[in-house]
C-alpha cells in the first residue's frame, strides 16, 4: 500500500512547474502517469528539487493505486506472487547508505530536505486529490506550494499559524474522502492550523518522506519563538559531545586525528553489528567528498561517519516525536512513553532514571538524566523491549484443571533425528525433546540380544538403542525443563519375557516417579498437572481388569500396521493381537490405550482414564464432519493425533487444525524444522514454557458451544483487532544456499495469522530492494481476531527472487503473549535458533472491535450505530419451558451490548476529535486535549472537576466552537462510562439469573425432548442450541463485567492524566485533596466490584 500511495514522480532535476501549469491548479496533472516511479529518499542540496509522488487526475485516481489497493497478497511464503516479479528499473532503498545518499539523523537534515522541496498530494474534502510541490522558505517562516491559482503570497502557510502536525489519516477530510482507502496510513499527514483548527491534508510518496515532514514541522513549531542556527545546533547536541569525548580518549597523541584502522575498530566497538567493509566505505565517501586522499580520520569525520552509520532514521523520528522535538529523552518523556505507548503500569521517575543510567552511553547523560539517540536505540533493542511478554515466561495459567483441559507438548518418533524411512535411532532425539519441554515422548520397544530390550526404527535396524540407556537419560532429563507430568507412549513389540525386563528397568530407574495408582471410579475427570507434578505416566495397552490372568492378548498398538490394515483391501480384517504380561499392564493407569469407534459409543462407554489415538487422516475427517462433537469429546478424554505414515520424509502436520478441535496431544516430528514446527514451538513458549497450555474456557466447560469450523464470531467471545506496523529490519543475513545474487538481498515481511478458520489470513509488505542492514518497510496492517486465545502470529522474512523466495528468518508467538508498543522481534533461523542481532522493529496494538480499527472502509466511521449493531442472538431449542426462560434474557443482552458499544463509540469520537488513531490510549487523548484546551495566554481553559468520583472537565470562561465540540465529546464519553459503571451490576445479575435457571434443566434435556416429541437429529439440535445459549449468556456476562472494569480503570487513568497535565485547579490544596479522595473512591469501587458481584 505504501508503494501505491507513493504514486509516480517528476524525474530528478526537472524544473518546477511554469506559469502555465500554475493556471491549471484545478486540472490535476495527467502527465504524471508517464513519469518514472521512485521510492528512495535523498537529502539533496538546497538548489535541487526532490521528486515527489503523483496520484493522477482527481476525478480518476491512478489506476496503479487502485490496483495495488485491491490486490490481495497470495501466500507469498509458499507460492511466488507473479505480480511481484522484478521488471524494469529497480527501486532505490529508503535511507540507503549507498554513495551520494545521506541518512536522516538530525533536525537539520529534515529542514534541508524540506527546503529542497518535494511533491506531495493535497487531499481535499470533495474527494479530489492534487499534486503540489511543497517547499519550506529559506528563513524557515512559511510552507509554500505550487502550482496554485492563488497569489504566491497566499499559497503558503505560516509556521506560526500551525497548531499541530498529525501523522496518519486522522482528520475528517481523510475519514470522509472517498479515496482514503487507497492511501497508506503511514504516508498520510495533516497540518492543523488557525484558530478553527483547519487541516491541510497531505500524502507523501513514502512513509519515509511523511516522517521527515512531520518531524521537521514539529521541530519548527516547537521552536518558532527561538532563533534557529541549525548547523550550530546540530553539532552541539549531547550526542556530538559524547562522540568527541570518545574520539579524544582514543586519540592518544592528542593531534585531533587517528588512523582509519583505529577509527574502524572504535566504531565496531560502539556498534558490533556493523560490517568493517561498510565502515571503511563510509570513510572513503566522506574523504572523497572533501577531495582528501588519506588514511587519517579527523574528529569531525569520525563523528559524521558514526552518525551516518549508526543512526536508524525510524528510531530518530520516534525519539523526536516522544521527546517533544528534542534530540534526547528526559525521565518525564521516558515515563510518558512507557505508560502511554508501551503499556507499562506503575512506572515511576526513579525507574526511568534507572533505565537511563543503564542504557545511556555518555557519562553526561547518565549524570543529568537524559537518553540520547544511541542509548535509546540500545534500550529498544534490549530484552526489556522484547515482543514477548515476560509475564508469560512464568507459569501464569491455572494448573489445577483436569489433564484433558490442556494442550500437551508432544513428540512423534522421539528416537529419530532424521526421516522415518532411513533415519537411525539416536539418543539425542530424547535429549532435544526433553530440553524443549516436551511432555509426551514415544518409545518403540523391540526384543534385543542378550534378553535386553532395544529402541529402534523398525525401518532401519542398523543402530538400535539400549532401552535401559534411554530411560536412564529420560530419568535424568524428565523434569529438566518442566516439573509437570511426562507421558511415555510405549509402543510394545516385545515378547512377554522381555516385557518383564522392561518393567524391571522402569521400576528400578524411575522409582517413585512412576505413577501407577489405580484411577478412582468415583471421579469423572483426570487429575490435574499440579497433582501429577514430577510424575511419569505410562500410556499403553492394559489387560481386562475383570480377569485375574498373568498374561493375555490385546490389540497391537503398531501405528504403521494400523495404516497398512486400513489401506488394504481386506479392511474388515480384525486388527493384529499381541501378548501382554500383567506386570507391564499394571504400569498403565491414567492413559490406557483404547480404539476409537464413534463419539456416541465413546461418550457412553469410555472411561475418563482411557485415551484414543487418531491417525492424521482420521482426525482430519472427524474434525471436518463432526467438529462440535470432537470438541465435546475432548473436554473429558485425552486425544492423541499422530502424523500419517505416508510422511516418509517425516514432514509435519499442521497442529493448529487439531488444537482447534481441542486435541491435547498432537505429536510432532521434532527432527523436521519448518512452518509447522515453528507453530508448535511458538505455541508452547507460553505459560512458562512448561509444556502445558490451558485450553480456552469455551472448549473446557461442560455446557458450552464451540465449533472448530466456525467462520465468524465465537459466541460469548469479544473479537479483537490486532494492529501491526512493520517498521524496519536489522542485519538480515543472506539466505543459506542462495548464490545467484551475491551478497545482495531484497527482503520483505510476511505476517501470518493462525487460529480458527475465521482468523487465518496472511499479508505482506512491499519488497525493499538491495538492503539487508536496515530496510525500512513502514507499513501498517489490521487483523480481526475472533478467538484471541487460540491465535498465533508468525512473522516471516523472505528474500524476493526470480525463481523462489528464500527464507531469511521467522518468529512465531501466541497473540496472548504479545507486548504492545514499539518492540524488536528476535528472528529465528530455519532450524529454530535465535540469530544474533537479527531483528524486526514493529509497533503492536490490540483493541476491541468496537473501540477502533475493525477492518472496513475508512470512509465509514469505525463507530457502530444502533441500526447496524450486531447483537448475539439466542437460539430456539424447541423446548417451550426452556425457551421461555431464555426469552427473559433477550432484553438484558441487548442492554449489555448497547452499554458496551455506546462507551466504545464515545471513546472513538474523542480520539477522532483529538486527531488520534483508534489504537491511541486515553492518556494520549488527555495529553493532546491539554495542549489544545488553552486560552490566549496559554493557560488551561478547562479544569478537572470530580463529580461523584467521575472526572468531568469544566470550562473556564468562554471557549471557541472547536474546543466546545471536543469538550462535548469528552463529556459524552464520561457519561456513557458512568451509565455502564452504575447499571452494569443490575444487567449482569439478570443475565446470570437466566443462565442459572437454564442450567437447572441441563440434566433433564433428554427427558424434556422426548416429552416434546423430539428425537434423533432434532433432539441433538435442541441440545446444541441449549449449549449455544448458555455459552452466549456466560460470555456476554463476562464481557459486561470486563467492560465495567475497563471503564473504572479508564476513569482512574483520565484523572491521573489530568492531574499530571495541570488541568486541576491550581493553588488549591483543598481541590487536590478532593481529587485524591475521588481517586481513592474509584479504586475502592473497583476493588469492591471485584470482590462482589463483578
CSV table of N, CA, C and O in Angstrom, one decimal, residues 1-9 50-56 62 65 113 118-124 127-134 143 165-171 173-175 177 179-191 199-214 217:
chain,number,residue,atom,x,y,z
A,1,UNK,N,0.8,-1.2,0.0
A,1,UNK,CA,0.0,0.0,0.0
A,1,UNK,C,0.9,1.3,0.0
A,1,UNK,O,0.5,2.3,-0.6
A,2,UNK,N,2.0,1.2,0.7
A,2,UNK,CA,2.9,2.3,0.8
A,2,UNK,C,3.4,2.7,-0.6
A,2,UNK,O,3.5,3.9,-1.0
A,3,UNK,N,3.7,1.7,-1.4
A,3,UNK,CA,4.1,1.9,-2.8
A,3,UNK,C,3.0,2.6,-3.6
A,3,UNK,O,3.2,3.5,-4.4
A,4,UNK,N,1.8,2.1,-3.4
A,4,UNK,CA,0.6,2.6,-4.1
A,4,UNK,C,0.4,4.0,-3.8
A,4,UNK,O,0.2,4.9,-4.7
A,5,UNK,N,0.5,4.4,-2.5
A,5,UNK,CA,0.3,5.8,-2.1
A,5,UNK,C,1.4,6.6,-2.7
A,5,UNK,O,1.3,7.8,-2.8
A,6,UNK,N,2.6,6.0,-2.9
A,6,UNK,CA,3.7,6.8,-3.4
A,6,UNK,C,3.5,7.3,-4.8
A,6,UNK,O,4.0,8.4,-5.1
A,7,UNK,N,2.7,6.6,-5.6
A,7,UNK,CA,2.4,7.1,-6.9
A,7,UNK,C,3.6,7.3,-7.8
A,7,UNK,O,4.6,6.6,-7.7
A,8,UNK,N,3.6,8.3,-8.8
A,8,UNK,CA,4.7,8.5,-9.7
A,8,UNK,C,5.2,9.9,-9.6
A,8,UNK,O,4.5,10.8,-9.1
A,9,UNK,N,6.4,10.1,-10.0
A,9,UNK,CA,7.1,11.4,-9.6
A,9,UNK,C,7.7,12.1,-10.8
A,9,UNK,O,8.0,11.4,-11.8
A,50,UNK,N,13.5,17.9,-5.1
A,50,UNK,CA,13.4,16.5,-4.8
A,50,UNK,C,12.1,16.0,-5.3
A,50,UNK,O,11.0,16.5,-5.1
A,51,UNK,N,12.1,14.9,-6.1
A,51,UNK,CA,10.9,14.5,-6.8
A,51,UNK,C,9.9,13.9,-5.8
A,51,UNK,O,10.2,13.2,-4.9
A,52,UNK,N,8.6,14.1,-6.1
A,52,UNK,CA,7.6,13.7,-5.2
A,52,UNK,C,6.6,12.8,-5.9
A,52,UNK,O,6.8,12.4,-7.1
A,53,UNK,N,5.5,12.5,-5.3
A,53,UNK,CA,4.5,11.5,-5.9
A,53,UNK,C,3.4,12.2,-6.7
A,53,UNK,O,3.2,13.4,-6.6
A,54,UNK,N,2.7,11.4,-7.4
A,54,UNK,CA,1.6,11.9,-8.2
A,54,UNK,C,0.4,10.8,-8.1
A,54,UNK,O,0.7,9.7,-8.4
A,55,UNK,N,-0.7,11.3,-7.9
A,55,UNK,CA,-1.9,10.4,-7.8
A,55,UNK,C,-2.7,10.3,-9.1
A,55,UNK,O,-3.6,9.6,-9.2
A,56,UNK,N,-2.3,11.2,-10.0
A,56,UNK,CA,-3.1,11.2,-11.2
A,56,UNK,C,-4.3,12.1,-11.1
A,56,UNK,O,-4.4,12.9,-10.1
A,62,UNK,N,-5.2,7.3,-10.0
A,62,UNK,CA,-4.2,6.5,-10.7
A,62,UNK,C,-4.6,5.0,-10.7
A,62,UNK,O,-4.8,4.4,-9.6
A,65,UNK,N,-2.7,2.8,-8.4
A,65,UNK,CA,-3.0,3.0,-7.0
A,65,UNK,C,-4.2,2.1,-6.6
A,65,UNK,O,-4.2,1.4,-5.7
A,113,UNK,N,16.0,18.9,3.8
A,113,UNK,CA,15.2,18.2,2.8
A,113,UNK,C,13.9,19.0,2.5
A,113,UNK,O,13.5,19.2,1.3
A,118,UNK,N,9.7,18.9,-2.2
A,118,UNK,CA,9.3,17.6,-2.9
A,118,UNK,C,7.8,17.7,-3.2
A,118,UNK,O,7.1,18.6,-2.7
A,119,UNK,N,7.4,16.8,-4.1
A,119,UNK,CA,6.0,16.8,-4.4
A,119,UNK,C,5.2,16.0,-3.4
A,119,UNK,O,5.6,14.9,-3.0
A,120,UNK,N,4.0,16.6,-3.0
A,120,UNK,CA,3.1,15.9,-2.1
A,120,UNK,C,1.7,16.0,-2.7
A,120,UNK,O,1.4,16.8,-3.5
A,121,UNK,N,0.8,15.1,-2.3
A,121,UNK,CA,-0.5,15.1,-2.8
A,121,UNK,C,-1.4,15.9,-1.8
A,121,UNK,O,-1.3,15.6,-0.6
A,122,UNK,N,-2.1,16.8,-2.2
A,122,UNK,CA,-3.0,17.6,-1.4
A,122,UNK,C,-4.4,17.0,-1.5
A,122,UNK,O,-5.0,16.9,-2.6
A,123,UNK,N,-5.0,16.6,-0.3
A,123,UNK,CA,-6.3,15.9,-0.3
A,123,UNK,C,-7.3,16.9,0.1
A,123,UNK,O,-7.2,17.7,1.1
A,124,UNK,N,-8.4,17.0,-0.7
A,124,UNK,CA,-9.5,17.9,-0.4
A,124,UNK,C,-10.7,17.1,0.1
A,124,UNK,O,-10.9,16.0,-0.3
A,127,UNK,N,-13.2,14.7,-2.2
A,127,UNK,CA,-12.6,13.5,-2.8
A,127,UNK,C,-11.7,13.8,-3.9
A,127,UNK,O,-11.3,12.9,-4.7
A,128,UNK,N,-11.2,15.0,-4.0
A,128,UNK,CA,-10.2,15.3,-5.1
A,128,UNK,C,-8.8,15.4,-4.4
A,128,UNK,O,-8.7,15.7,-3.3
A,129,UNK,N,-7.9,14.9,-5.3
A,129,UNK,CA,-6.5,14.9,-4.8
A,129,UNK,C,-5.6,15.6,-5.9
A,129,UNK,O,-5.7,15.3,-7.0
A,130,UNK,N,-4.8,16.5,-5.4
A,130,UNK,CA,-4.0,17.3,-6.4
A,130,UNK,C,-2.5,17.1,-6.0
A,130,UNK,O,-2.1,17.0,-4.9
A,131,UNK,N,-1.7,17.2,-7.1
A,131,UNK,CA,-0.2,17.1,-6.9
A,131,UNK,C,0.3,18.6,-6.7
A,131,UNK,O,0.0,19.4,-7.6
A,132,UNK,N,1.0,18.8,-5.7
A,132,UNK,CA,1.6,20.1,-5.4
A,132,UNK,C,3.1,20.0,-5.0
A,132,UNK,O,3.4,19.0,-4.3
A,133,UNK,N,3.9,20.9,-5.4
A,133,UNK,CA,5.3,20.9,-5.0
A,133,UNK,C,5.4,21.8,-3.8
A,133,UNK,O,5.2,23.0,-3.8
A,134,UNK,N,5.8,21.2,-2.6
A,134,UNK,CA,5.9,21.9,-1.3
A,134,UNK,C,7.4,22.2,-1.0
A,134,UNK,O,8.2,21.3,-1.2
A,143,UNK,N,5.5,27.7,4.9
A,143,UNK,CA,5.4,26.5,4.0
A,143,UNK,C,4.7,27.0,2.7
A,143,UNK,O,3.6,27.6,2.8
A,165,UNK,N,0.8,18.9,14.1
A,165,UNK,CA,1.1,18.1,13.0
A,165,UNK,C,0.7,16.6,13.3
A,165,UNK,O,1.2,16.1,14.3
A,166,UNK,N,-0.1,16.0,12.5
A,166,UNK,CA,-0.6,14.7,12.7
A,166,UNK,C,0.0,13.7,11.7
A,166,UNK,O,-0.1,14.1,10.5
A,167,UNK,N,0.4,12.6,12.1
A,167,UNK,CA,0.8,11.5,11.2
A,167,UNK,C,-0.3,10.5,11.0
A,167,UNK,O,-0.9,10.1,12.0
A,168,UNK,N,-0.7,10.1,9.8
A,168,UNK,CA,-1.8,9.2,9.6
A,168,UNK,C,-3.0,9.9,9.1
A,168,UNK,O,-3.1,11.1,9.1
A,169,UNK,N,-4.0,9.1,8.9
A,169,UNK,CA,-5.3,9.6,8.3
A,169,UNK,C,-6.2,10.0,9.5
A,169,UNK,O,-7.2,9.3,9.8
A,170,UNK,N,-5.9,11.0,10.2
A,170,UNK,CA,-6.6,11.4,11.4
A,170,UNK,C,-7.3,12.7,11.4
A,170,UNK,O,-7.3,13.5,12.4
A,171,UNK,N,-7.9,13.0,10.3
A,171,UNK,CA,-8.8,14.2,10.2
A,171,UNK,C,-10.1,13.8,9.5
A,171,UNK,O,-10.2,12.8,8.9
A,173,UNK,N,-11.3,15.1,6.9
A,173,UNK,CA,-11.0,15.1,5.4
A,173,UNK,C,-10.6,13.7,5.0
A,173,UNK,O,-11.2,13.1,4.0
A,174,UNK,N,-9.7,13.1,5.7
A,174,UNK,CA,-9.3,11.7,5.4
A,174,UNK,C,-10.4,10.7,5.6
A,174,UNK,O,-10.6,9.8,4.9
A,175,UNK,N,-11.1,10.9,6.8
A,175,UNK,CA,-12.1,9.9,7.1
A,175,UNK,C,-13.2,9.9,6.1
A,175,UNK,O,-13.9,8.9,5.9
A,177,UNK,N,-13.0,11.1,2.9
A,177,UNK,CA,-12.6,11.1,1.5
A,177,UNK,C,-12.9,9.8,0.8
A,177,UNK,O,-12.5,8.7,1.4
A,179,UNK,N,-11.5,8.4,-1.5
A,179,UNK,CA,-10.2,7.7,-2.0
A,179,UNK,C,-9.3,7.3,-0.8
A,179,UNK,O,-8.2,6.8,-1.0
A,180,UNK,N,-9.8,7.5,0.4
A,180,UNK,CA,-9.0,7.3,1.6
A,180,UNK,C,-8.5,5.9,1.7
A,180,UNK,O,-7.3,5.7,2.2
A,181,UNK,N,-9.3,4.9,1.3
A,181,UNK,CA,-8.9,3.5,1.3
A,181,UNK,C,-7.6,3.3,0.5
A,181,UNK,O,-6.9,2.3,0.8
A,182,UNK,N,-7.4,4.1,-0.5
A,182,UNK,CA,-6.3,3.8,-1.4
A,182,UNK,C,-5.0,4.6,-1.0
A,182,UNK,O,-4.0,4.5,-1.7
A,183,UNK,N,-5.1,5.2,0.2
A,183,UNK,CA,-3.9,6.0,0.7
A,183,UNK,C,-3.4,5.2,1.9
A,183,UNK,O,-4.1,4.9,2.8
A,184,UNK,N,-2.1,5.0,1.9
A,184,UNK,CA,-1.4,4.4,3.0
A,184,UNK,C,-1.5,5.2,4.3
A,184,UNK,O,-1.2,6.4,4.2
A,185,UNK,N,-1.9,4.6,5.4
A,185,UNK,CA,-1.9,5.3,6.7
A,185,UNK,C,-0.6,5.9,7.0
A,185,UNK,O,-0.5,7.0,7.6
A,186,UNK,N,0.5,5.2,6.6
A,186,UNK,CA,1.8,5.6,7.0
A,186,UNK,C,2.4,6.8,6.1
A,186,UNK,O,3.4,7.3,6.4
A,187,UNK,N,1.7,7.0,5.0
A,187,UNK,CA,2.2,8.1,4.1
A,187,UNK,C,1.4,9.4,4.3
A,187,UNK,O,1.7,10.4,3.7
A,188,UNK,N,0.3,9.3,5.1
A,188,UNK,CA,-0.6,10.5,5.3
A,188,UNK,C,-0.1,11.4,6.4
A,188,UNK,O,0.4,10.9,7.4
A,189,UNK,N,-0.3,12.7,6.3
A,189,UNK,CA,0.0,13.6,7.3
A,189,UNK,C,-1.0,14.8,7.2
A,189,UNK,O,-1.5,15.1,6.1
A,190,UNK,N,-1.2,15.5,8.3
A,190,UNK,CA,-2.1,16.6,8.3
A,190,UNK,C,-1.5,17.8,9.1
A,190,UNK,O,-0.9,17.5,10.2
A,191,UNK,N,-1.6,19.0,8.6
A,191,UNK,CA,-1.1,20.2,9.3
A,191,UNK,C,-2.3,20.9,9.8
A,191,UNK,O,-3.1,21.4,8.9
A,199,UNK,N,-7.5,22.0,8.5
A,199,UNK,CA,-6.4,21.0,8.2
A,199,UNK,C,-5.9,21.1,6.8
A,199,UNK,O,-6.7,21.3,5.8
A,200,UNK,N,-4.6,21.0,6.6
A,200,UNK,CA,-4.0,20.9,5.3
A,200,UNK,C,-3.6,19.4,5.2
A,200,UNK,O,-2.7,19.0,6.0
A,201,UNK,N,-4.3,18.6,4.4
A,201,UNK,CA,-4.1,17.2,4.4
A,201,UNK,C,-3.3,16.7,3.2
A,201,UNK,O,-3.6,17.1,2.1
A,202,UNK,N,-2.2,16.0,3.5
A,202,UNK,CA,-1.2,15.7,2.5
A,202,UNK,C,-0.9,14.2,2.5
A,202,UNK,O,-1.0,13.5,3.5
A,203,UNK,N,-0.4,13.7,1.4
A,203,UNK,CA,0.1,12.3,1.3
A,203,UNK,C,1.5,12.4,0.6
A,203,UNK,O,1.6,13.0,-0.5
A,204,UNK,N,2.4,11.8,1.3
A,204,UNK,CA,3.8,11.7,0.8
A,204,UNK,C,3.9,10.5,-0.1
A,204,UNK,O,3.1,9.6,-0.1
A,205,UNK,N,5.0,10.4,-0.9
A,205,UNK,CA,5.2,9.3,-1.8
A,205,UNK,C,5.7,8.1,-1.1
A,205,UNK,O,5.7,7.0,-1.6
A,206,UNK,N,6.1,8.3,0.2
A,206,UNK,CA,6.5,7.1,1.0
A,206,UNK,C,6.4,7.5,2.5
A,206,UNK,O,6.3,8.7,2.8
A,207,UNK,N,6.4,6.5,3.4
A,207,UNK,CA,6.3,6.8,4.8
A,207,UNK,C,7.6,7.5,5.3
A,207,UNK,O,7.5,8.3,6.2
A,208,UNK,N,8.7,7.3,4.6
A,208,UNK,CA,10.0,8.0,5.0
A,208,UNK,C,9.8,9.5,4.8
A,208,UNK,O,10.2,10.3,5.7
A,209,UNK,N,9.3,9.9,3.6
A,209,UNK,CA,9.1,11.3,3.4
A,209,UNK,C,8.1,11.9,4.3
A,209,UNK,O,8.3,13.0,4.8
A,210,UNK,N,7.0,11.2,4.6
A,210,UNK,CA,6.0,11.7,5.6
A,210,UNK,C,6.6,12.0,6.9
A,210,UNK,O,6.4,13.0,7.6
A,211,UNK,N,7.5,11.0,7.4
A,211,UNK,CA,8.2,11.2,8.7
A,211,UNK,C,9.1,12.4,8.7
A,211,UNK,O,9.2,13.1,9.7
A,212,UNK,N,9.7,12.7,7.6
A,212,UNK,CA,10.6,13.8,7.5
A,212,UNK,C,9.8,15.1,7.7
A,212,UNK,O,10.2,16.0,8.5
A,213,UNK,N,8.7,15.2,6.9
A,213,UNK,CA,7.9,16.5,7.0
A,213,UNK,C,7.3,16.6,8.4
A,213,UNK,O,7.3,17.7,9.0
A,214,UNK,N,6.8,15.5,9.0
A,214,UNK,CA,6.2,15.6,10.3
A,214,UNK,C,7.3,16.0,11.4
A,214,UNK,O,7.1,16.9,12.2
A,217,UNK,N,8.5,19.7,10.7
A,217,UNK,CA,7.5,20.8,11.0
A,217,UNK,C,7.3,20.8,12.6
A,217,UNK,O,7.2,21.9,13.1
